[in-house]
């Protein structure tokens, strides 16, 4: 029986506004802490949904108050940030994007949804689809890297994994694509700072992942805290109604970010809470998360004619229909009845998935002389550094209900993987402290061993929300620890843990091997040991360009060259006096343990372009590789990027195996926005480039003419 809009006639204004009010229940802190007990408001029907609460009993208790003790008995829905896992934590999204593995992206989302739904959660504020090209910005860790095509595929996979065909299904969650839009372009990489970008960049870079999520049927969306060229997203009708609903046909609900509606006053576009509430509701924000702006501002706004009751009713109906779709009117306790949790087997299989996701997100940046994988040659292995025995840090930011005690540290993972090896440990220094007293002892431990693994990087809290860094180098005195250990001359492997690319030129110059681990999640130590010992190959690739220095930022491969592209021999070209333009490592970089080569690029120019090449594994080990397809349009009505990613695929190649693969490009895929920002296919010469990363020197290329 579909919900009858006549229900609105039974609702008081306070009850209508209550359905548009979402309040934190305090199990996790994801924003400015608000004191006070929500029980009275809940019973008065002034709250329509809760977040940051989980567990069947707790959810059931809150739901019973809503259903049994409010006048109309309208059930609540429950939200949570299940960003990269609920209790079983997977690698941070930036790391997982680097797996370039659509099946993996979907699987971890499905696993996370099942685990959270079993604890009474209905909706997750995920996937975070903010393109990140500035590693100073802490939330680059939560996002999808620098490329919109990879980001769009990640978006589709995550919505599919979380929701499947129906987000009300058992083990499924309603997804929430966030933070709409261009949050990653904050000025100076500083969280919450203003965003000024061209409409072209908005359309070509930042909107596509959200469009993909909407096309995949995402149930909800969250506007960013930030403005877009002076118009805060929480009051941006052009984006929330014009693009999202009118152009893309989005029919889901829009949930504000934490307190964002009230912040319209600080943005300087609202004089008081009534104006802020009216701006947001008129722009298309359905639910007010934690600003109490709708509760305290809408009655006044209605009296002052700033907003129409019809607009309010439409928002209320969208929220009620969302609850109806969740099946909450039929059975409000459908996700919180009973007390049986998941079976031990289910939990064990999820840990296996976390270990595999961890393995596949690690990026081998350097491996001089094939130092890795370790054979059984070590008698004694020194495991040194502040992240060697730091299980809680392995979870990274936004670890939801994950517990550090459940995570496997590097040290524990290596002990488990190498029982016959004498493993010795020294912390050396803390992550961010200035105390150097432990360096000498760490050096002695290194001297006593025949191999050294040095675990360096950031704390989990140094990325994620409200965690921008002006410098992106190793915190504290870790560089001194590195230098002292490197002086021993021992074969040195560095494991880097971070939520962003780090500037560490001395490490990259002197360590024989460097593995970017990001934050690998609950199974970190086992996944890392698997790769170090060769039980699995490092198949991760960089989802972002890795700068040498923060002074190069923003740095990304799909930049236009300008009229004076870098020429070291010509002073008057676009370059620095003190650094090359080239990054430390390019987008897509990552080494494996095989020896994969690409050859025989051929393009068949017909109705479509058929682009073929051969990939060969000349090594002794099976391996996997990601093959990227780029184009460069040398002459067009608009200056085009130096490289544009048009496709990628992941290949498994047995030792000695060769494979012929083909990409297809249509005129539609080669269209771009003309000077009036209208899609156009112009034809003409086109450079086709294929290979393992955005490093032009490693790409096969040819130029064809296509009309
Ligand atoms: C936070 C974040 C957002 C999150 C929300 C609820 O401030 O910006 O990503 O989903 O609040 O926790």
XYZ file of C-alpha atoms and ligand atoms in Angstrom:
719
model
C 0.000 0.000 0.000
C 1.942 3.095 -1.183
C 2.218 5.901 1.287
C -0.778 8.242 0.993
C 0.239 11.916 0.724
C -2.806 12.579 2.895
C -0.546 11.691 5.815
C 0.719 15.262 5.508
C -2.709 16.520 6.501
C -2.382 14.690 9.787
C 1.044 16.127 10.547
C 1.650 19.289 12.516
C 4.297 21.697 11.261
C 6.637 20.535 14.051
C 6.128 16.893 13.030
C 6.793 17.705 9.369
C 9.992 19.527 10.288
C 10.888 16.633 12.599
C 11.047 14.323 9.592
C 13.627 16.687 8.082
C 15.795 16.688 11.203
C 18.684 14.238 11.631
C 20.574 14.116 14.934
C 23.722 12.353 16.064
C 23.243 9.756 18.773
C 26.767 10.047 19.971
C 28.375 6.630 19.500
C 30.961 8.282 17.253
C 32.061 11.907 17.002
C 31.959 13.151 13.442
C 31.479 16.820 14.035
C 31.282 19.510 16.736
C 30.031 17.697 19.833
C 26.469 18.658 20.776
C 25.537 17.964 24.385
C 22.031 17.109 25.448
C 19.637 14.222 25.402
C 17.680 13.583 22.222
C 15.099 11.409 23.946
C 12.600 14.214 24.645
C 12.894 15.550 21.098
C 12.511 12.060 19.707
C 9.357 11.370 21.683
C 7.961 14.722 20.602
C 8.386 13.674 16.976
C 11.013 16.367 16.388
C 13.598 13.882 15.015
C 13.142 11.837 11.855
C 16.482 10.036 11.728
C 19.553 9.317 13.865
C 23.171 8.690 12.956
C 26.244 7.466 14.817
C 24.224 4.804 16.679
C 24.528 1.059 16.046
C 23.755 -2.319 17.581
C 20.403 -4.057 17.398
C 19.471 -3.372 20.996
C 20.310 0.341 20.858
C 18.623 0.793 17.492
C 15.581 -1.123 18.660
C 15.283 1.008 21.800
C 15.404 4.245 19.798
C 13.006 2.895 17.201
C 10.547 1.810 19.877
C 10.481 5.372 21.259
C 9.684 6.721 17.799
C 7.057 4.121 16.947
C 5.391 3.711 20.339
C 5.795 7.066 22.011
C 5.281 9.646 19.287
C 1.844 10.824 18.197
C 2.066 9.419 14.663
C 4.504 6.543 15.247
C 6.581 7.333 12.159
C 9.738 5.163 12.307
C 13.280 6.499 12.294
C 16.008 5.513 9.876
C 19.595 5.103 11.032
C 22.717 6.399 9.276
C 26.451 5.895 9.784
C 29.734 6.666 8.026
C 30.670 3.200 6.838
C 33.461 4.678 4.750
C 35.759 1.687 4.333
C 34.179 -0.957 6.520
C 32.076 -1.140 9.659
C 33.910 -3.372 12.167
C 36.078 -5.135 9.594
C 38.038 -2.259 8.133
C 39.229 -2.303 4.533
C 41.940 -0.050 3.067
C 41.105 3.635 2.963
C 39.222 4.549 -0.231
C 42.220 6.302 -1.806
C 44.213 3.079 -1.402
C 41.417 0.914 -2.727
C 40.961 3.155 -5.752
C 44.589 2.276 -6.538
C 43.631 -1.381 -6.901
C 41.889 -0.366 -10.159
C 39.792 -3.464 -9.540
C 36.046 -3.021 -10.062
C 35.179 -6.435 -8.641
C 37.151 -5.667 -5.474
C 35.522 -2.240 -5.081
C 32.087 -3.817 -5.250
C 32.962 -6.732 -2.975
C 34.283 -4.647 -0.100
C 31.228 -2.400 -0.294
C 28.967 -5.429 -0.167
C 30.854 -6.833 2.815
C 30.719 -3.532 4.675
C 27.009 -3.150 3.973
C 26.206 -6.635 5.258
C 28.176 -6.087 8.454
C 26.569 -2.705 9.175
C 23.041 -3.729 8.201
C 23.323 -6.601 10.680
C 23.776 -3.974 13.377
C 20.667 -1.971 12.479
C 22.105 0.570 10.033
C 19.898 1.625 7.086
C 22.043 4.231 5.315
C 25.750 4.905 4.974
C 27.259 8.298 4.156
C 29.327 6.649 1.448
C 30.733 6.620 -1.272
C 32.779 9.777 -0.913
C 33.292 10.812 -4.527
C 35.499 13.853 -4.237
C 38.259 13.997 -6.810
C 41.483 14.860 -4.969
C 44.439 16.567 -6.655
C 45.900 18.316 -3.611
C 47.575 16.087 -0.993
C 47.546 18.922 1.521
C 43.804 18.243 1.807
C 43.295 15.574 4.456
C 40.150 14.203 2.833
C 42.106 13.058 -0.223
C 42.412 9.919 1.914
C 38.674 9.281 1.772
C 38.324 9.931 -1.920
C 38.794 8.433 -5.331
C 42.077 9.926 -6.487
C 42.605 12.395 -9.305
C 40.881 10.959 -12.304
C 37.147 11.327 -13.109
C 36.910 8.184 -15.248
C 38.415 5.961 -12.559
C 36.306 7.841 -10.016
C 33.115 7.245 -11.965
C 33.801 3.509 -12.175
C 34.547 3.452 -8.445
C 31.248 5.271 -7.823
C 29.218 2.748 -9.815
C 30.898 -0.218 -8.153
C 30.400 1.161 -4.652
C 26.719 2.017 -5.158
C 26.167 -1.436 -6.628
C 28.027 -3.147 -3.784
C 26.262 -1.199 -1.045
C 22.732 -1.168 -2.479
C 22.619 -3.957 -5.025
C 19.349 -3.733 -6.931
C 17.408 -2.646 -3.841
C 18.948 -0.887 -0.899
C 16.123 -2.196 1.309
C 17.294 -5.763 0.768
C 18.821 -7.881 3.513
C 22.436 -6.986 4.066
C 22.150 -3.846 1.904
C 22.489 -0.182 2.782
C 21.144 2.950 1.183
C 24.200 4.765 -0.136
C 24.838 8.493 0.035
C 27.118 10.044 -2.580
C 29.124 12.869 -1.055
C 30.251 15.666 -0.924
C 28.458 17.184 -3.854
C 30.477 18.875 -5.429
C 34.151 19.844 -5.987
C 34.981 19.724 -2.273
C 38.458 18.448 -3.201
C 39.287 21.740 -4.901
C 39.422 23.704 -1.637
C 41.751 26.685 -1.768
C 45.315 25.825 -0.657
C 44.250 22.295 0.260
C 42.722 23.625 3.450
C 39.611 21.760 4.553
C 36.332 23.723 4.352
C 38.050 26.572 2.426
C 36.354 28.283 -0.539
C 36.277 26.586 -3.935
C 36.761 28.526 -7.155
C 36.910 26.454 -10.315
C 35.859 26.940 -13.911
C 32.565 25.533 -15.111
C 34.619 23.441 -17.504
C 36.607 21.883 -14.679
C 33.381 21.311 -12.744
C 31.775 19.545 -15.705
C 34.824 17.586 -16.873
C 36.448 16.635 -13.557
C 34.237 16.942 -10.482
C 30.698 16.104 -11.653
C 31.283 12.790 -13.508
C 31.698 10.537 -10.435
C 28.446 11.887 -8.962
C 26.660 11.466 -12.277
C 27.805 7.851 -12.288
C 26.454 7.345 -8.770
C 23.075 8.848 -9.723
C 22.951 6.710 -12.861
C 23.660 3.686 -10.652
C 20.611 4.571 -8.532
C 22.247 6.013 -5.430
C 19.582 6.532 -2.779
C 20.812 9.826 -1.356
C 23.357 12.577 -1.724
C 25.153 14.974 0.582
C 26.127 18.513 -0.475
C 29.597 19.687 0.483
C 30.272 22.122 3.328
C 32.012 24.356 0.852
C 30.869 26.941 -1.609
C 31.196 26.718 -5.368
C 32.350 30.048 -6.760
C 30.656 31.857 -3.886
C 27.436 29.825 -3.673
C 27.523 27.330 -0.785
C 26.420 23.876 -1.937
C 23.847 23.718 0.889
C 22.096 26.665 -0.769
C 23.002 25.920 -4.378
C 19.795 25.425 -6.352
C 21.742 25.364 -9.632
C 23.534 22.233 -8.459
C 20.910 20.572 -6.252
C 17.877 21.209 -8.431
C 19.332 22.254 -11.794
C 21.987 19.564 -12.249
C 21.019 16.860 -9.760
C 17.247 16.670 -10.173
C 16.413 18.385 -13.460
C 19.408 17.328 -15.569
C 20.198 13.953 -14.015
C 16.697 12.970 -12.804
C 17.792 12.201 -9.236
C 14.755 11.248 -7.136
C 16.415 10.373 -3.864
C 16.875 12.427 -0.728
C 19.457 15.136 -0.083
C 20.979 15.151 3.405
C 23.003 18.167 4.524
C 26.436 17.746 5.982
C 26.924 18.130 9.722
C 25.615 21.573 10.701
C 26.112 22.849 7.168
C 22.767 24.648 6.889
C 23.503 26.752 9.947
C 26.914 27.542 8.494
C 25.256 29.455 5.652
C 25.305 32.362 8.102
C 29.098 32.192 8.413
C 29.355 31.760 4.648
C 27.724 35.153 4.518
C 24.656 34.248 2.457
C 22.100 34.101 5.312
C 21.384 36.787 7.895
C 19.782 34.394 10.375
C 18.663 30.806 10.853
C 15.321 31.402 9.134
C 17.064 32.677 6.011
C 19.557 29.799 6.162
C 16.749 27.252 6.485
C 14.807 28.807 3.615
C 17.862 28.931 1.345
C 18.620 25.275 1.973
C 15.065 24.002 1.592
C 14.462 26.067 -1.537
C 17.786 24.827 -2.983
C 16.698 21.207 -2.420
C 18.197 20.034 0.867
C 15.674 17.639 2.381
C 17.266 16.731 5.722
C 19.048 19.066 8.136
C 21.901 17.188 9.813
C 22.708 18.646 13.201
C 22.145 22.351 12.506
C 18.614 22.430 14.003
C 18.097 25.098 11.350
C 14.893 23.581 10.043
C 13.517 23.084 13.552
C 14.390 26.573 14.738
C 14.277 28.502 11.470
C 11.553 27.148 9.197
C 8.503 28.290 11.215
C 9.844 31.843 11.073
C 10.806 31.419 7.419
C 7.261 30.317 6.577
C 5.794 33.261 8.485
C 8.123 35.621 6.586
C 7.220 34.064 3.238
C 10.803 32.954 2.606
C 9.681 29.417 1.833
C 6.386 27.826 0.749
C 4.624 25.036 2.628
C 4.495 23.089 -0.650
C 8.289 23.040 -0.743
C 8.377 21.739 2.802
C 5.703 19.118 2.065
C 7.616 17.891 -0.990
C 10.728 17.350 1.125
C 8.736 15.561 3.821
C 7.179 13.249 1.233
C 10.604 12.380 -0.193
C 11.804 11.408 3.274
C 8.638 9.426 4.073
C 8.845 7.610 0.739
C 12.501 6.785 1.495
C 11.411 5.243 4.803
C 8.601 3.424 3.018
C 11.103 2.026 0.511
C 13.248 0.839 3.408
C 10.202 -1.148 4.558
C 10.160 0.685 7.866
C 6.415 1.366 7.824
C 5.751 -2.339 7.331
C 8.293 -3.438 9.930
C 10.191 -0.717 11.843
C 12.306 -3.375 13.571
C 13.291 -5.244 10.438
C 16.999 -4.544 10.978
C 17.128 -4.562 14.724
C 14.994 -7.474 15.820
C 16.522 -10.523 17.422
C 20.009 -10.491 18.807
C 21.881 -13.103 16.796
C 24.851 -11.529 15.184
C 26.649 -12.855 12.141
C 28.133 -16.333 12.127
C 31.821 -16.835 12.892
C 32.300 -18.140 9.358
C 30.830 -14.952 7.917
C 33.134 -12.844 10.024
C 36.138 -14.978 9.082
C 35.372 -14.731 5.373
C 35.132 -10.967 5.717
C 38.604 -10.844 7.243
C 39.860 -12.806 4.250
C 38.303 -10.170 1.990
C 39.997 -7.444 4.051
C 43.362 -9.184 3.708
C 42.964 -9.478 -0.067
C 41.858 -5.854 -0.350
C 44.884 -4.896 1.728
C 47.230 -6.832 -0.536
C 45.738 -5.310 -3.676
C 45.958 -1.739 -2.457
C 49.682 -1.750 -1.652
C 51.832 0.075 -4.213
C 55.455 -0.965 -4.709
C 57.054 2.372 -5.571
C 60.665 1.194 -5.738
C 62.394 -2.190 -5.727
C 66.072 -1.767 -6.529
C 67.862 -4.960 -7.436
C 64.751 -6.995 -6.803
C 65.246 -6.760 -3.054
C 61.607 -7.779 -2.701
C 60.096 -10.294 -2.284
C 62.150 -11.585 0.614
C 63.290 -15.113 0.048
C 63.851 -17.131 3.186
C 67.286 -15.549 3.403
C 66.856 -13.565 6.584
C 68.243 -14.994 9.791
C 67.378 -11.822 11.691
C 65.005 -9.085 10.506
C 64.851 -5.664 12.153
C 61.386 -4.081 12.115
C 61.799 -0.468 13.109
C 59.777 2.730 13.291
C 56.684 4.269 14.884
C 54.280 2.397 12.601
C 55.791 -1.048 13.034
C 53.723 -2.016 16.056
C 50.752 0.352 15.691
C 47.629 -1.710 14.974
C 45.162 1.112 15.620
C 46.925 3.365 13.108
C 46.496 0.716 10.404
C 42.750 1.424 10.293
C 43.266 4.938 8.964
C 40.713 7.768 9.303
C 36.947 7.110 9.390
C 37.273 3.634 10.881
C 33.590 3.578 11.927
C 33.102 0.822 14.548
C 36.499 -0.676 13.818
C 38.742 -1.362 16.787
C 42.523 -1.037 16.814
C 42.727 -4.140 18.987
C 41.237 -6.142 16.095
C 43.824 -4.913 13.614
C 47.018 -6.778 12.708
C 50.181 -4.691 13.009
C 53.185 -5.019 10.682
C 55.166 -6.646 13.489
C 52.430 -9.177 14.235
C 51.958 -9.941 10.559
C 55.664 -10.597 10.054
C 55.952 -12.765 13.167
C 53.073 -14.852 11.844
C 54.490 -15.079 8.319
C 58.132 -15.712 9.289
C 58.065 -17.931 12.380
C 61.626 -19.142 11.796
C 63.113 -15.680 11.473
C 64.459 -13.822 14.481
C 62.468 -10.575 14.301
C 63.695 -7.678 16.436
C 61.867 -4.399 16.898
C 62.602 -0.824 17.918
C 60.275 2.139 17.617
C 63.131 4.650 17.231
C 60.936 7.730 17.338
C 57.241 8.459 17.750
C 55.132 9.468 14.748
C 55.142 13.191 15.391
C 57.316 13.749 18.465
C 60.705 15.491 18.599
C 62.349 13.012 20.979
C 65.400 11.523 19.223
C 66.627 9.486 22.176
C 65.461 6.199 20.674
C 67.319 6.537 17.380
C 70.623 5.129 18.674
C 68.965 1.965 19.977
C 67.077 1.561 16.704
C 70.344 1.846 14.782
C 71.867 -0.878 16.987
C 68.884 -3.135 16.287
C 69.350 -2.478 12.562
C 73.081 -3.259 12.776
C 72.311 -6.569 14.488
C 70.087 -7.759 11.625
C 70.656 -8.793 8.022
C 67.623 -6.881 6.730
C 65.646 -3.853 7.870
C 62.005 -2.953 7.444
C 61.431 0.664 8.413
C 57.777 1.623 9.055
C 57.298 5.362 8.676
C 54.515 7.798 7.941
C 51.500 9.556 9.354
C 49.109 8.816 12.163
C 45.611 7.897 11.082
C 44.373 11.225 12.451
C 46.708 13.208 10.177
C 44.366 12.724 7.227
C 40.628 12.556 6.826
C 38.304 15.384 7.846
C 39.738 18.556 9.382
C 43.264 17.147 8.855
C 44.895 19.224 6.126
C 48.685 19.591 6.272
C 50.627 22.534 4.854
C 53.675 20.250 4.575
C 53.410 16.719 3.262
C 56.719 15.363 4.499
C 57.368 12.747 7.180
C 56.130 14.109 10.517
C 58.267 14.580 13.616
C 61.876 13.419 13.370
C 61.231 10.335 11.263
C 63.540 11.596 8.521
C 66.385 11.578 11.034
C 65.513 8.031 12.032
C 65.540 7.059 8.377
C 68.920 8.702 7.738
C 70.492 7.048 10.778
C 69.205 3.591 9.839
C 70.149 4.063 6.169
C 73.711 4.875 7.289
C 74.063 1.286 8.504
C 74.073 0.198 4.868
C 71.727 -2.701 5.632
C 69.315 -3.732 2.869
C 66.460 -1.354 3.676
C 62.766 -1.633 2.858
C 60.608 1.352 3.807
C 56.886 0.937 4.398
C 55.070 4.287 4.111
C 51.737 4.683 5.912
C 49.741 7.769 5.010
C 46.416 9.162 3.858
C 48.140 11.147 1.093
C 51.271 11.059 -1.033
C 54.248 12.113 1.138
C 57.240 14.182 0.092
C 60.219 12.039 1.145
C 63.005 12.557 -1.407
C 65.755 11.155 0.850
C 63.771 7.965 1.401
C 63.160 7.486 -2.307
C 66.816 8.163 -3.070
C 68.381 5.875 -0.477
C 65.989 3.040 0.379
C 66.326 0.025 -1.892
C 62.612 -0.679 -1.751
C 59.618 1.463 -0.823
C 56.047 0.173 -0.426
C 53.209 2.705 -0.191
C 50.806 1.069 2.277
C 48.403 3.977 2.795
C 46.260 2.597 5.660
C 45.487 -1.028 4.777
C 42.830 -1.732 7.413
C 42.189 -4.572 9.862
C 44.374 -7.114 8.050
C 47.245 -4.693 7.411
C 50.080 -6.758 8.897
C 49.080 -9.946 7.125
C 48.535 -8.221 3.765
C 51.895 -6.479 4.006
C 53.676 -9.687 5.040
C 52.046 -11.475 2.086
C 53.534 -8.944 -0.314
C 56.945 -8.685 1.391
C 57.377 -12.459 1.396
C 56.001 -12.888 -2.124
C 52.963 -14.898 -1.050
C 51.109 -12.308 -3.109
C 52.355 -9.766 -5.631
C 52.080 -6.013 -5.211
C 49.376 -5.120 -7.730
C 48.312 -1.691 -6.488
C 48.905 1.401 -8.608
C 48.935 5.110 -7.726
C 45.461 6.672 -7.940
C 47.080 10.094 -7.606
C 50.224 11.713 -8.890
C 52.930 11.593 -6.183
C 54.697 14.997 -5.910
C 58.349 15.488 -5.068
C 57.496 18.529 -3.028
C 54.373 20.326 -1.826
C 55.456 23.273 -3.926
C 54.390 21.365 -7.034
C 50.791 21.007 -5.794
C 48.243 20.814 -7.390
C 49.874 18.308 -9.687
C 48.004 15.846 -11.901
C 48.535 14.182 -15.261
C 45.483 15.603 -17.051
C 46.754 19.179 -17.015
C 46.877 21.347 -20.121
C 50.388 22.255 -21.226
C 49.870 25.979 -21.825
C 51.670 27.831 -24.591
C 55.147 27.444 -23.095
C 55.353 23.852 -21.892
C 58.380 22.938 -19.782
C 61.640 22.890 -21.707
C 64.641 22.686 -19.375
C 66.768 24.226 -22.125
C 64.586 27.279 -22.466
C 64.347 29.694 -19.570
C 61.084 31.131 -20.775
C 58.996 28.010 -20.358
C 56.690 26.773 -17.605
C 58.981 25.340 -14.911
C 60.598 25.987 -11.536
C 64.099 27.219 -10.831
C 64.559 24.661 -8.050
C 62.684 21.484 -9.063
C 61.699 19.681 -12.258
C 57.971 19.702 -13.044
C 57.924 15.901 -13.058
C 56.427 14.232 -9.979
C 58.261 11.714 -7.798
C 55.962 9.063 -9.289
C 53.217 9.409 -11.931
C 49.563 8.432 -11.732
C 49.263 4.679 -12.251
C 52.823 3.953 -11.101
C 53.402 0.686 -9.284
C 55.864 -2.194 -9.651
C 55.070 -5.889 -9.613
C 57.219 -8.960 -9.171
C 56.864 -10.042 -12.788
C 58.397 -8.462 -15.853
C 55.509 -7.197 -17.953
C 56.155 -5.549 -21.315
C 53.810 -3.975 -23.850
C 54.272 -4.116 -27.601
C 52.640 -4.036 -31.045
C 50.220 -1.145 -30.609
C 47.792 -1.048 -33.511
C 44.697 1.089 -34.119
C 41.941 0.008 -36.485
C 40.126 3.198 -37.563
C 36.540 2.272 -38.461
C 33.180 3.415 -37.155
C 34.922 2.961 -33.816
C 38.561 2.943 -32.889
C 39.846 -0.524 -32.003
C 43.111 -0.120 -30.100
C 45.101 -3.319 -29.659
C 48.385 -4.154 -27.987
C 50.241 -7.164 -26.634
C 51.083 -7.580 -22.962
C 53.777 -10.125 -22.140
C 55.013 -11.446 -18.801
C 58.692 -12.163 -19.364
C 59.278 -12.907 -15.678
C 59.307 -16.181 -13.723
C 56.289 -15.252 -11.612
C 52.623 -14.900 -12.457
C 51.712 -11.253 -12.216
C 48.975 -8.706 -12.702
C 49.132 -5.382 -14.419
C 46.850 -2.443 -15.046
C 46.868 -1.167 -18.619
C 45.817 2.435 -19.096
C 44.520 3.942 -22.332
C 45.160 7.664 -22.754
C 44.574 10.077 -25.599
C 45.958 13.469 -26.487
C 44.051 15.700 -28.855
C 46.787 17.917 -30.327
C 44.488 20.411 -32.060
C 40.914 21.201 -31.002
C 38.637 24.197 -30.593
C 39.558 24.105 -26.907
C 43.023 23.353 -25.491
C 42.893 19.742 -24.308
C 44.875 18.071 -21.475
C 48.334 16.647 -22.146
C 46.845 13.231 -21.365
C 43.232 12.116 -20.870
C 42.417 8.712 -19.391
C 39.861 6.961 -21.583
C 39.950 3.400 -20.254
C 41.847 0.970 -18.067
C 41.778 -2.745 -17.487
C 43.509 -5.153 -15.130
C 45.233 -8.246 -16.589
C 46.542 -11.408 -14.926
C 49.470 -12.917 -16.847
C 51.110 -16.232 -16.021
C 54.899 -16.375 -16.214
C 55.806 -16.360 -19.892
C 52.249 -15.623 -21.027
C 51.431 -13.069 -23.731
C 48.008 -11.605 -24.295
C 46.548 -9.430 -27.089
C 44.018 -6.974 -25.699
C 41.776 -4.443 -27.389
C 40.165 -1.234 -26.204
C 37.306 0.385 -28.128
C 36.635 4.096 -28.414
C 33.584 5.667 -29.990
C 33.061 9.214 -31.156
C 30.900 9.684 -28.079
C 33.773 8.715 -25.790
C 35.989 11.143 -27.705
C 33.592 14.051 -27.419
C 34.504 16.972 -25.194
C 32.960 20.290 -24.185
C 33.421 23.038 -26.748
C 33.890 26.716 -25.951
C 30.200 26.957 -25.055
C 30.529 23.869 -22.877
C 28.443 21.830 -25.283
C 29.501 18.249 -26.095
C 31.186 18.062 -29.501
C 33.124 15.515 -31.550
C 35.531 17.338 -33.821
C 37.662 14.570 -35.330
C 41.142 15.108 -36.725
C 44.487 13.827 -35.545
C 44.470 11.970 -32.271
C 47.382 10.542 -30.310
C 46.646 7.171 -28.730
C 48.837 6.098 -25.799
C 48.749 2.847 -23.823
C 50.831 1.507 -20.978
C 51.371 1.052 -17.250
C 51.068 4.638 -16.002
C 50.845 8.303 -16.992
C 54.601 8.345 -17.499
C 54.814 9.244 -21.182
C 58.240 7.630 -21.429
C 56.674 4.226 -20.672
C 53.715 4.506 -23.044
C 53.333 3.061 -26.510
C 51.845 5.733 -28.748
C 50.672 6.343 -32.249
C 48.807 9.152 -33.974
C 45.815 8.476 -36.175
C 43.295 10.606 -38.020
C 39.702 9.975 -37.065
C 36.630 11.703 -38.491
C 31.063 14.949 8.720
C 31.536 14.761 7.295
C 30.640 13.887 6.468
C 29.968 12.856 7.351
C 29.047 13.596 8.290
C 28.310 12.645 9.246
O 31.288 16.275 9.093
O 31.811 15.927 6.535
O 31.467 13.275 5.462
O 29.225 11.942 6.563
O 29.719 14.587 9.038
O 29.225 12.036 10.097
